[in-house]
Short mmCIF file of N, CA and C in Angstrom, two decimals:
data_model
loop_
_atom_site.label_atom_id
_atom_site.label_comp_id
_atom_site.label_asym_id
_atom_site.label_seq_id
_atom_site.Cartn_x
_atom_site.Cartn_y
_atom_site.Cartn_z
N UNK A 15 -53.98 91.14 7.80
CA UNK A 15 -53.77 89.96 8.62
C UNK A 15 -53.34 90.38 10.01
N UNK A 16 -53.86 89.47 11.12
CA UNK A 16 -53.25 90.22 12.33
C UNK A 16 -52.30 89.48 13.12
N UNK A 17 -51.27 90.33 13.50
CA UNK A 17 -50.30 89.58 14.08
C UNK A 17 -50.81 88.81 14.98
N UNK A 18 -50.08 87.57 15.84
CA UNK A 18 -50.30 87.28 17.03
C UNK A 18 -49.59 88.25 18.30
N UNK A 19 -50.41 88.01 18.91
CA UNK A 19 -50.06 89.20 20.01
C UNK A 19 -48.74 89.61 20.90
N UNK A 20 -48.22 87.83 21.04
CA UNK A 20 -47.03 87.86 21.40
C UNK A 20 -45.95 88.77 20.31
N UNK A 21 -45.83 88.04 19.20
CA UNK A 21 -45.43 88.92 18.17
C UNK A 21 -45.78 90.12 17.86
N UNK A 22 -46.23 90.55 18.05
CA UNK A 22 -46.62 91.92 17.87
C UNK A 22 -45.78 93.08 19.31
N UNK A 23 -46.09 92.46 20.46
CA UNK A 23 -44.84 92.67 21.81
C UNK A 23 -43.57 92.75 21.68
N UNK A 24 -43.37 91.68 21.19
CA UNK A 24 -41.54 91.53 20.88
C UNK A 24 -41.20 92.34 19.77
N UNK A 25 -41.93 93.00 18.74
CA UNK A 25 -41.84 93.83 17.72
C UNK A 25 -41.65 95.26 18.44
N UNK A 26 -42.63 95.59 19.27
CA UNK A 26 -42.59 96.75 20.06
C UNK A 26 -41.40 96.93 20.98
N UNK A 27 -41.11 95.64 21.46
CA UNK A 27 -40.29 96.37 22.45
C UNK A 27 -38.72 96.30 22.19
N UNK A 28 -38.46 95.51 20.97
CA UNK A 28 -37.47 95.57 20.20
C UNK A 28 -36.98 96.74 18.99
N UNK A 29 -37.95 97.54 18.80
CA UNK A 29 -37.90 98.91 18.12
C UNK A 29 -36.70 99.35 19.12
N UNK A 30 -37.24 99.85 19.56
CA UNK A 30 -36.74 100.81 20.86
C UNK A 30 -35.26 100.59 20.84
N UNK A 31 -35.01 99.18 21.37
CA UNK A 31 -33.41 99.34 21.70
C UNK A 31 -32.42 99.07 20.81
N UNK A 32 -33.19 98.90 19.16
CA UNK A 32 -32.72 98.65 18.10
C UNK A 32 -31.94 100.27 17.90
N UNK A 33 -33.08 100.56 17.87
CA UNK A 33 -32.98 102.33 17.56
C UNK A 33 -32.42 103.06 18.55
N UNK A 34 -31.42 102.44 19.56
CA UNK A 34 -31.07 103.49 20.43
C UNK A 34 -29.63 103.31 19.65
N UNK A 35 -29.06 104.63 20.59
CA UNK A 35 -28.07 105.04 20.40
C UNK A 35 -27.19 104.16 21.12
N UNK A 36 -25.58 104.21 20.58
CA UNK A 36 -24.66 103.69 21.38
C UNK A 36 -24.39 104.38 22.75
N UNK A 37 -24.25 104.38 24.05
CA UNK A 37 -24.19 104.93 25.16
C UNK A 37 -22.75 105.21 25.58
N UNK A 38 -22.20 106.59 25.23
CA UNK A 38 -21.12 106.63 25.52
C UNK A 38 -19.91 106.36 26.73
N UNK A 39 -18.76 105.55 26.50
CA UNK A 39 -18.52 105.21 28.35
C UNK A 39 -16.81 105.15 27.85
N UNK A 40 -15.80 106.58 27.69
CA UNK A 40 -14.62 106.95 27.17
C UNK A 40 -13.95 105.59 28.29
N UNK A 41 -14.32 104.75 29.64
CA UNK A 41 -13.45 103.87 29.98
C UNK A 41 -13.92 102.53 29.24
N UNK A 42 -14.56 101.96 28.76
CA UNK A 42 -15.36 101.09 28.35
C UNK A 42 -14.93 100.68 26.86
N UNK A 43 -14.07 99.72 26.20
CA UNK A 43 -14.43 99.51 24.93
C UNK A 43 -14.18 98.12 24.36
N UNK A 44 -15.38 97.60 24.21
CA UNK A 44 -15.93 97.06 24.04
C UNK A 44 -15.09 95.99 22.22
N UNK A 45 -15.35 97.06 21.24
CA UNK A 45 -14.58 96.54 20.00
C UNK A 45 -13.06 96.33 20.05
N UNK A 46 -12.49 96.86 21.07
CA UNK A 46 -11.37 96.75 21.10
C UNK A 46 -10.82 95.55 22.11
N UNK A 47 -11.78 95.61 23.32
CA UNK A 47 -11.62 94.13 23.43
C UNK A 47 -11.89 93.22 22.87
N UNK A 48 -12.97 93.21 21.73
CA UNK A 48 -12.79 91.89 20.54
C UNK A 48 -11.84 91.60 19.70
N UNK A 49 -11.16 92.81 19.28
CA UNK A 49 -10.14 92.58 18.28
C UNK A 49 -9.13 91.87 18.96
N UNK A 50 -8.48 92.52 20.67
CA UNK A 50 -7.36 91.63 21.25
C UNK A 50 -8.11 90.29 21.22
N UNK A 51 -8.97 89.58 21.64
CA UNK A 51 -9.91 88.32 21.40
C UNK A 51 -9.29 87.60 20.17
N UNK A 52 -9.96 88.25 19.35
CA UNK A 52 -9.77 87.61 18.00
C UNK A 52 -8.36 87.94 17.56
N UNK A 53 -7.19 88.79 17.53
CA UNK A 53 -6.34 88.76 17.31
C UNK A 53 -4.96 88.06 18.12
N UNK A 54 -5.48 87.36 18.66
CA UNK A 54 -4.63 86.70 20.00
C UNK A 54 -5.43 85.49 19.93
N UNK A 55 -6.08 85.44 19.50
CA UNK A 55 -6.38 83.98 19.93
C UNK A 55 -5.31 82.80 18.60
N UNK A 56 -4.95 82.72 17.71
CA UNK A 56 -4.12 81.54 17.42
C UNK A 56 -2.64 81.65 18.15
N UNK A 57 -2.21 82.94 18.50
CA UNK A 57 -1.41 82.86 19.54
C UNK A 57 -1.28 82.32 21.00
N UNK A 58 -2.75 82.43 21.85
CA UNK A 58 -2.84 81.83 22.87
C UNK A 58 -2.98 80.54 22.95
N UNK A 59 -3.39 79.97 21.78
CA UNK A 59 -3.47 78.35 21.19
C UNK A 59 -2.46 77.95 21.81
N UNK A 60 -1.38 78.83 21.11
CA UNK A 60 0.29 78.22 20.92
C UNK A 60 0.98 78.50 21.96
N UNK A 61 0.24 79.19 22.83
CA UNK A 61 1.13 78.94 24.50
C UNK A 61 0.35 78.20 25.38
N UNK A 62 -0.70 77.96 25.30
CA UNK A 62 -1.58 76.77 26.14
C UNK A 62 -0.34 75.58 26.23
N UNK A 63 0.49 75.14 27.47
CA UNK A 63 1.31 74.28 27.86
C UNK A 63 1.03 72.86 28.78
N UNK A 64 1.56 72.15 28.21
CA UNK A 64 1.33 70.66 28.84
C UNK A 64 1.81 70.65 30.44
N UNK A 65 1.15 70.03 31.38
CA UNK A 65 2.03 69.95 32.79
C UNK A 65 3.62 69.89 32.82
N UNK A 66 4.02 69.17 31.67
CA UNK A 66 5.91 69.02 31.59
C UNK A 66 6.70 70.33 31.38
N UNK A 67 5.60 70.90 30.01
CA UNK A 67 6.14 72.22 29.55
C UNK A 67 5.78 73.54 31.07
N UNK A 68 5.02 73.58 31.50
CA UNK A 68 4.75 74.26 32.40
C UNK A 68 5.29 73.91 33.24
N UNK A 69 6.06 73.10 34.24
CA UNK A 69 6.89 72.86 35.20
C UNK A 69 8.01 73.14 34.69
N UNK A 70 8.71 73.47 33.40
CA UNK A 70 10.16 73.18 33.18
C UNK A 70 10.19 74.73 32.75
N UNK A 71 8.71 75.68 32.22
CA UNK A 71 8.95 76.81 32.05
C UNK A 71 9.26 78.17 33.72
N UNK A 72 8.38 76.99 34.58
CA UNK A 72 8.52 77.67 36.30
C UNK A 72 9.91 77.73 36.75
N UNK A 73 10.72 76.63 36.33
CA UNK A 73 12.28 76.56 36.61
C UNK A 73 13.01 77.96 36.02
N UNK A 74 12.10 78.53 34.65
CA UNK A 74 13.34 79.57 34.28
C UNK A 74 13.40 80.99 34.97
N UNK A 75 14.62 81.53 35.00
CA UNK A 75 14.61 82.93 35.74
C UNK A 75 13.80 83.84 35.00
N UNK A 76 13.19 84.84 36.09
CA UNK A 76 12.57 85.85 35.90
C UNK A 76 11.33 86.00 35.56
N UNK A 77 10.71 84.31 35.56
CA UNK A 77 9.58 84.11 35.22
C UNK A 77 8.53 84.73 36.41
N UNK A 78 7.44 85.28 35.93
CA UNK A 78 6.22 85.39 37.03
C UNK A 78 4.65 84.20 36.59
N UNK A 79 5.08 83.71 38.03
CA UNK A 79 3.62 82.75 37.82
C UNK A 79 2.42 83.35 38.43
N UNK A 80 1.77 83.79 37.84
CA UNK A 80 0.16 85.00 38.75
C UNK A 80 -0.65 83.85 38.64
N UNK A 81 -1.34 83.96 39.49
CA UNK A 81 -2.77 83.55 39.56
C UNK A 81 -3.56 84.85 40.18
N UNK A 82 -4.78 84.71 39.48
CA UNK A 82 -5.63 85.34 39.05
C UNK A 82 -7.02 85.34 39.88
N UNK A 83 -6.95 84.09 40.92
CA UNK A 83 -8.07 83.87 41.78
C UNK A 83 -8.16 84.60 42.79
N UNK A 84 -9.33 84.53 43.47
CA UNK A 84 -9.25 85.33 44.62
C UNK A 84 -8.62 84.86 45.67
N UNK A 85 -8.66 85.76 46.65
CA UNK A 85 -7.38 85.75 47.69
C UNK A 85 -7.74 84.44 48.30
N UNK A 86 -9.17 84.26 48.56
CA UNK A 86 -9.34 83.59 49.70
C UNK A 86 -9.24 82.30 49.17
N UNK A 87 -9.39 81.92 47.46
CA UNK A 87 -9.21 80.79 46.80
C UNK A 87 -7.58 80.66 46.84
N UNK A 88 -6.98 81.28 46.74
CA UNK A 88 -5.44 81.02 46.16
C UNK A 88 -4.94 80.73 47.48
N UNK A 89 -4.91 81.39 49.33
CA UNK A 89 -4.52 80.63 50.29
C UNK A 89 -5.15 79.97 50.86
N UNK A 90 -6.17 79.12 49.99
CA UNK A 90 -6.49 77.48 50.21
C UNK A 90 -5.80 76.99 49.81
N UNK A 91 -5.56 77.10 48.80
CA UNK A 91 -4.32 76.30 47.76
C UNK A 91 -4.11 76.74 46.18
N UNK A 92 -2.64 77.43 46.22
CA UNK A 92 -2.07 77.54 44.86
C UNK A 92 -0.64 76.77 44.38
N UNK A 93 -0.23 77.07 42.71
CA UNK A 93 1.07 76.37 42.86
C UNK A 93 2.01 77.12 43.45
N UNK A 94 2.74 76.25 44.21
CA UNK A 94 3.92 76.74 44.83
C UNK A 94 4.94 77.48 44.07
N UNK A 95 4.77 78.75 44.74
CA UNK A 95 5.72 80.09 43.75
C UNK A 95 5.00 80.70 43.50
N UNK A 96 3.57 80.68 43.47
CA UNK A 96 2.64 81.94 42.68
C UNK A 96 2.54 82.67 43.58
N UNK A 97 2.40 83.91 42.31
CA UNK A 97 1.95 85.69 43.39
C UNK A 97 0.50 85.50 42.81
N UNK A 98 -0.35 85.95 44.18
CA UNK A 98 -1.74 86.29 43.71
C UNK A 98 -2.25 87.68 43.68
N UNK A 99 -2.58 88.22 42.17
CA UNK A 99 -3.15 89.52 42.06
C UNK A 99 -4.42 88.74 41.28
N UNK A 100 -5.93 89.00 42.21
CA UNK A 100 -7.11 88.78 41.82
C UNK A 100 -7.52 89.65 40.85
N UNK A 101 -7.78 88.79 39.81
CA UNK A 101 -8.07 89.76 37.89
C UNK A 101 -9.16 90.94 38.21
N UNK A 102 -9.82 90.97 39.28
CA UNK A 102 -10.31 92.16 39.54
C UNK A 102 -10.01 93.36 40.35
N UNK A 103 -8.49 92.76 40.93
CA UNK A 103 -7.78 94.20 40.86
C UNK A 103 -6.93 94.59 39.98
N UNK A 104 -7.04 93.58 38.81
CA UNK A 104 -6.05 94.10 37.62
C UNK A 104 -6.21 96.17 37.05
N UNK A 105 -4.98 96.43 37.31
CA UNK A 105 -5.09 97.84 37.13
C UNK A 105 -3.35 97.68 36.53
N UNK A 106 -3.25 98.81 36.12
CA UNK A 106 -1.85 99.61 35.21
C UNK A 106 -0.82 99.17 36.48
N UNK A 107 -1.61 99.81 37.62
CA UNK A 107 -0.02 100.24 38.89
C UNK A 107 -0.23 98.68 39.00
N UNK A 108 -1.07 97.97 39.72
CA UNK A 108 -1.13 96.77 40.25
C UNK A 108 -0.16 95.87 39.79
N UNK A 109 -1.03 95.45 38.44
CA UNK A 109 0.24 94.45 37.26
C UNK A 109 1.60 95.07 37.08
N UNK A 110 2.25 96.41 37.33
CA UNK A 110 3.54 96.49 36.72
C UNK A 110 4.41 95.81 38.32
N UNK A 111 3.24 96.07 39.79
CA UNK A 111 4.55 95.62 40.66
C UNK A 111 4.69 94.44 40.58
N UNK A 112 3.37 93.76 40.28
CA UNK A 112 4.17 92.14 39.88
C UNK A 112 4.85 91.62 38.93
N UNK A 113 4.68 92.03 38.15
CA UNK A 113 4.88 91.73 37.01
C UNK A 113 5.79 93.22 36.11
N UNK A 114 7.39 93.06 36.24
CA UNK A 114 7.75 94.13 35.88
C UNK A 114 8.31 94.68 34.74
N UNK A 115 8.31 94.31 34.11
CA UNK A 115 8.61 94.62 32.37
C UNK A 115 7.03 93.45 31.46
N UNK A 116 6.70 94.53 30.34
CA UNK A 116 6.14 94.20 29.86
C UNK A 116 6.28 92.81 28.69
N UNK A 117 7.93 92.57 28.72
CA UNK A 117 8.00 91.26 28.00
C UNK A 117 8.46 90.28 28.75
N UNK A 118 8.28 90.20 30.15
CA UNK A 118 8.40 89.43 31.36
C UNK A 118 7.72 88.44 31.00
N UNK A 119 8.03 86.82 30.67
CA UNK A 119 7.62 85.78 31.00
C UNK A 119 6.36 85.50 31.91
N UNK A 120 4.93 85.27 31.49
CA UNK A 120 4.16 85.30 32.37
C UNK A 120 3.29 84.03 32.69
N UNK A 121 3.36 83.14 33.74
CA UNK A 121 2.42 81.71 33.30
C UNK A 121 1.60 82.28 34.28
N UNK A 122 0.11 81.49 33.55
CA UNK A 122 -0.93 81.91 34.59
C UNK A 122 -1.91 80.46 34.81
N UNK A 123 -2.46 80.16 35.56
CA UNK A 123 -3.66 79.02 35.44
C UNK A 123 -4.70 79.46 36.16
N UNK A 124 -6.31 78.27 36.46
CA UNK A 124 -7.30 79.02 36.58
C UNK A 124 -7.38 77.66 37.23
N UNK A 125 -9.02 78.24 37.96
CA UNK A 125 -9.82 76.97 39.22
C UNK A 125 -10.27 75.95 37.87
N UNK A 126 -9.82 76.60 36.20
CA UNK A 126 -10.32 75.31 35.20
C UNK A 126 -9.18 74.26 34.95
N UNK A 127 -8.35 74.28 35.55
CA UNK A 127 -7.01 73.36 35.22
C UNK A 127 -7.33 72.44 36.52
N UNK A 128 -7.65 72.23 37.67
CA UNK A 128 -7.62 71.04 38.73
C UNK A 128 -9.20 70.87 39.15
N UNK A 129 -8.80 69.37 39.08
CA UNK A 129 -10.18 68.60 39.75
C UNK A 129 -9.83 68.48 41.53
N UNK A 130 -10.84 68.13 41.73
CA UNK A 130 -10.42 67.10 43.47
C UNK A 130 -9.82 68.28 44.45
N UNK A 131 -10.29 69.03 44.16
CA UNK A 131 -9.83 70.52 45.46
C UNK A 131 -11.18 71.66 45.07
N UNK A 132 -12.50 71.25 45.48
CA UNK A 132 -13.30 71.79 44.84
C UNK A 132 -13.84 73.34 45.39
N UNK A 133 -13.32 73.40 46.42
CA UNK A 133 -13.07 74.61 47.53
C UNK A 133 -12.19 75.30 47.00
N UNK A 134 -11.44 74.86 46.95
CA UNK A 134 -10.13 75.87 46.41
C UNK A 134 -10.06 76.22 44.77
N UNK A 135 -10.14 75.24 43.94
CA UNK A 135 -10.49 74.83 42.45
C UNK A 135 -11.79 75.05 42.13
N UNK A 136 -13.33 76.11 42.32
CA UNK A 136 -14.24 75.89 41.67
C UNK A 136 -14.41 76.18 40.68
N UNK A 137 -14.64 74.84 39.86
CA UNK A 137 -14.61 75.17 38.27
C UNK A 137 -15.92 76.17 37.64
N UNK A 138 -15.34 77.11 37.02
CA UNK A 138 -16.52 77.80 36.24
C UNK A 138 -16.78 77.47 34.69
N UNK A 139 -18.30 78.08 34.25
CA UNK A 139 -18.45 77.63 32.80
C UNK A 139 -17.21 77.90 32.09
N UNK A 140 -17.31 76.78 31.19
CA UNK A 140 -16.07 76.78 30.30
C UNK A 140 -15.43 78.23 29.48
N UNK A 141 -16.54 78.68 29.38
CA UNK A 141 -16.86 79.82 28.45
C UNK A 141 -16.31 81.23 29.48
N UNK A 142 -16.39 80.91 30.56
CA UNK A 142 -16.01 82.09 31.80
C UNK A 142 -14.43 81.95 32.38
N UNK A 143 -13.76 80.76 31.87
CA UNK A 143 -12.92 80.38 32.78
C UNK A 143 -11.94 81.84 32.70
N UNK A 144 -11.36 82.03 34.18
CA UNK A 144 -10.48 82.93 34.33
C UNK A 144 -9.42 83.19 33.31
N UNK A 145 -8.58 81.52 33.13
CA UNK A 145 -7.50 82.09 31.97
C UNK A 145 -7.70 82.59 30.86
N UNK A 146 -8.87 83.00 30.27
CA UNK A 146 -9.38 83.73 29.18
C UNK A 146 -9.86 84.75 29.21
N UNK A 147 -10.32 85.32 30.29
CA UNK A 147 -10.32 86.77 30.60
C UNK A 147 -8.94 87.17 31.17
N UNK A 148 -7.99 86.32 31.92
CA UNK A 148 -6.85 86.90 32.44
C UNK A 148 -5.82 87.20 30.75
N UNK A 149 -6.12 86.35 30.52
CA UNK A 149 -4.65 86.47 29.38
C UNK A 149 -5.18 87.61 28.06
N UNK A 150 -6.50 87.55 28.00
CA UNK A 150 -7.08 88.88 27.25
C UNK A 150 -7.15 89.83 28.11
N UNK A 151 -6.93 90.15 29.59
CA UNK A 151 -6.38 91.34 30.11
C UNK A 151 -4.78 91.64 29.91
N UNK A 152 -4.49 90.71 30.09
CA UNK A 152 -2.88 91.00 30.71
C UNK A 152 -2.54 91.47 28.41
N UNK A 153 -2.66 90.57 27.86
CA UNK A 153 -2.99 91.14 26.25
C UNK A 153 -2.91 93.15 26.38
N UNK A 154 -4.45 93.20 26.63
CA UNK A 154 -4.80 94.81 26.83
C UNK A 154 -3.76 95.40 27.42
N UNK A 155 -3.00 94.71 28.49
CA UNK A 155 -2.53 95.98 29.16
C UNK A 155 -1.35 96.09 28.61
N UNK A 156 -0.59 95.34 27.56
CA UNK A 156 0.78 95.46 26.50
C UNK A 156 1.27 94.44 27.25
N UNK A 157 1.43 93.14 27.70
CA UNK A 157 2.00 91.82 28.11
C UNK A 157 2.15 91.31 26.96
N UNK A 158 3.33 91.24 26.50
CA UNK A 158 3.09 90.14 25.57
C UNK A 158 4.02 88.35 25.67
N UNK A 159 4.15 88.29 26.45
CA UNK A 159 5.14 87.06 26.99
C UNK A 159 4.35 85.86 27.95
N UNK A 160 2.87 86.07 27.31
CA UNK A 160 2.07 84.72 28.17
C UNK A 160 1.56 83.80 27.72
N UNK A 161 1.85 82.80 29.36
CA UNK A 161 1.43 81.59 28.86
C UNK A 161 0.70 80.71 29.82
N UNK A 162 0.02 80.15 28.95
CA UNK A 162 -1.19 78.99 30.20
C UNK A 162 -1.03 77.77 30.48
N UNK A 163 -1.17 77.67 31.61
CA UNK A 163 -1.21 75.80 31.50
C UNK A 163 -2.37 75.58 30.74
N UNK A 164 -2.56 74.25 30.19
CA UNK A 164 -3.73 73.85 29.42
C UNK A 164 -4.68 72.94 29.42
N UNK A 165 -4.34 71.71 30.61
CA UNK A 165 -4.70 70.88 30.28
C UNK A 165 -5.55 70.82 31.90
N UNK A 166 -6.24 70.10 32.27
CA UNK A 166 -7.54 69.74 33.21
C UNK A 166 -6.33 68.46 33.93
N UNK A 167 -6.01 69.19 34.90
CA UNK A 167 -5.38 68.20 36.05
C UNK A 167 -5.96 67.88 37.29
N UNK A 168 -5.51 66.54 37.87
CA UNK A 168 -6.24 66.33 39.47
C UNK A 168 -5.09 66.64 40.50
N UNK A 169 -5.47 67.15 41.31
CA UNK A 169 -4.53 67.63 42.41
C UNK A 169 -3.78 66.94 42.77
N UNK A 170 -4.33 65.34 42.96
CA UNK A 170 -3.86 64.33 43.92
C UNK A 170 -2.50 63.30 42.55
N UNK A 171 -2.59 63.61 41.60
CA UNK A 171 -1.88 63.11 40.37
C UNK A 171 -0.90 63.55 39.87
N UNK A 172 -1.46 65.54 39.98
CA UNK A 172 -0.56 66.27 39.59
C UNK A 172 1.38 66.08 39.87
N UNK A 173 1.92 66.45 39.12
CA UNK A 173 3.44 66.63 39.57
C UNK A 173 3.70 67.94 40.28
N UNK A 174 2.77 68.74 39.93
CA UNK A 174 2.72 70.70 40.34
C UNK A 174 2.50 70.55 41.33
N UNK A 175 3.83 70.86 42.24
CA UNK A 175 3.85 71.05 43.83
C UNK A 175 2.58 72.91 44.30
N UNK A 176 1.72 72.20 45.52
CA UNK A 176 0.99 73.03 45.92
C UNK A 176 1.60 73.76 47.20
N UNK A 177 1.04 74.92 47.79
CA UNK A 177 0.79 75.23 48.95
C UNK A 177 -0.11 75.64 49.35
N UNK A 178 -0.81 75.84 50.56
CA UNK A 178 -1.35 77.02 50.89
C UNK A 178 -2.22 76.49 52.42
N UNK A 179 -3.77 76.89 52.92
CA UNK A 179 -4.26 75.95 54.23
C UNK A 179 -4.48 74.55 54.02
N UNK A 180 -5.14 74.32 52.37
CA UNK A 180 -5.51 73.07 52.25
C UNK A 180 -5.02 71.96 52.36
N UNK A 181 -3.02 72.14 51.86
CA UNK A 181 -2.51 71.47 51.57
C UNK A 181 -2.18 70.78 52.95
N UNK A 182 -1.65 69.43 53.03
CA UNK A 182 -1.10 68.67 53.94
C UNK A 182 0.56 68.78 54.13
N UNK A 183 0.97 67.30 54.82
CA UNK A 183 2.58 67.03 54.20
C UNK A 183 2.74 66.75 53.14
N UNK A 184 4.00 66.61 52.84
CA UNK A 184 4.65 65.33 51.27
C UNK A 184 4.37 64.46 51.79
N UNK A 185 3.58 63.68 50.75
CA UNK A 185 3.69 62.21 50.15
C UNK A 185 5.27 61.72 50.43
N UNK A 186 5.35 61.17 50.99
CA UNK A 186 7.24 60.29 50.89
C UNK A 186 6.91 59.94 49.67
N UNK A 187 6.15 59.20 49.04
CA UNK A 187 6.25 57.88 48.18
C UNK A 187 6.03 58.96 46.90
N UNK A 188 5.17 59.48 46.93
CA UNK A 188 4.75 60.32 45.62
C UNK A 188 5.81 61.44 45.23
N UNK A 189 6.19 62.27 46.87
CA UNK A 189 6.77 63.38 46.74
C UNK A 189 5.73 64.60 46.25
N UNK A 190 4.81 64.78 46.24
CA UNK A 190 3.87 65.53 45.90
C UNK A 190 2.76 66.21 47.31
N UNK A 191 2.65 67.22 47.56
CA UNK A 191 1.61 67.67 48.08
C UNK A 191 0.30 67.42 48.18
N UNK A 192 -0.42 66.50 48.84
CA UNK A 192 -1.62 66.03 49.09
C UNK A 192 -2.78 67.26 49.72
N UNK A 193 -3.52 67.18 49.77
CA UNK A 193 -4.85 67.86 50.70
C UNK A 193 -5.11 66.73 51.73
N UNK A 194 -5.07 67.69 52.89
CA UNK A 194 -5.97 67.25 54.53
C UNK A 194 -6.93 66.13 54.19
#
């Protein structure tokens, strides 16, 4: 019987990389970032925090609030008090100056927690959002004291005082940080 031709292509060119070898890369690993994944994840469940819990955890000493965005996103506008180390300079030296003991209190959020600041806030696929690669880094590097905001807030609603170019004055009436 003869294959169809397409099939018969995708047979061929799927040999090949079936049958290759794993490509060795001693900085690279791959299973071991799944296991922190999967072994952290009913834990990260359980620190995902409500706007109340996350404002009342910013009040305690010694806490570090990182954000994780890039520079040029975070002085458009971040929450007021955050240090910004962009997750792609996450390194050993980097994270210990901010962040200085490894059971240091750590809240982090992402451009997936606020609407209505879309410059400063661009939301990525759900599946990409920063706080899930940040908190499975900061995981890897022996952090174990983190926590996320959780929930999809609007800037203009929020209680989480902002700063940065975007932001305006206070609201008298609201008391909250508006955008220009």
């Amino acid at each position: 019987m003869k294959l169809p031709l397409s099939l018969a292509l995708i047979t061929l060119v799927a040999i090949p990389v079936c049958a290759q070898e794993a490509i060795p890369n001693r900085l690279i690993d791959y299973d071991k970032f799944k296991e922190i994944v999967i072994q952290s994840s009913a834990e990260r469940e359980s620190r995902r925090l409500t706007e109340a819990q996350f404002m009342a955890m910013m009040k305690e000493q010694g806490i570090v609030l990182l954000d994780a965005r890039s520079e040029s996103r975070y002085n458009l506008r971040h929450i007021k008090g955050a240090i910004n180390l962009p997750f792609t300079e996450f390194t050993e030296e980097s994270l210990a100056a901010v962040i200085p003991r490894k059971d240091t209190k750590v809240l982090i959020y992402c451009n997936n927690n606020f609407e209505g600041s879309q410059t400063a806030f661009a939301a990525k696929a759900p599946a990409a959002s920063l706080n899930l690669s940040t908190y499975t880094s900061l995981k890897a590097y022996g952090y174990r004291n983190v926590y996320e905001l959780g929930p999809l807030l609007y800037v203009s609603t929020t209680k989480i005082l902002f700063e940065g170019k975007e932001v305006g004055n206070k609201d008298s009436k609201a008391g909250r940080l508006n955008p220009l």
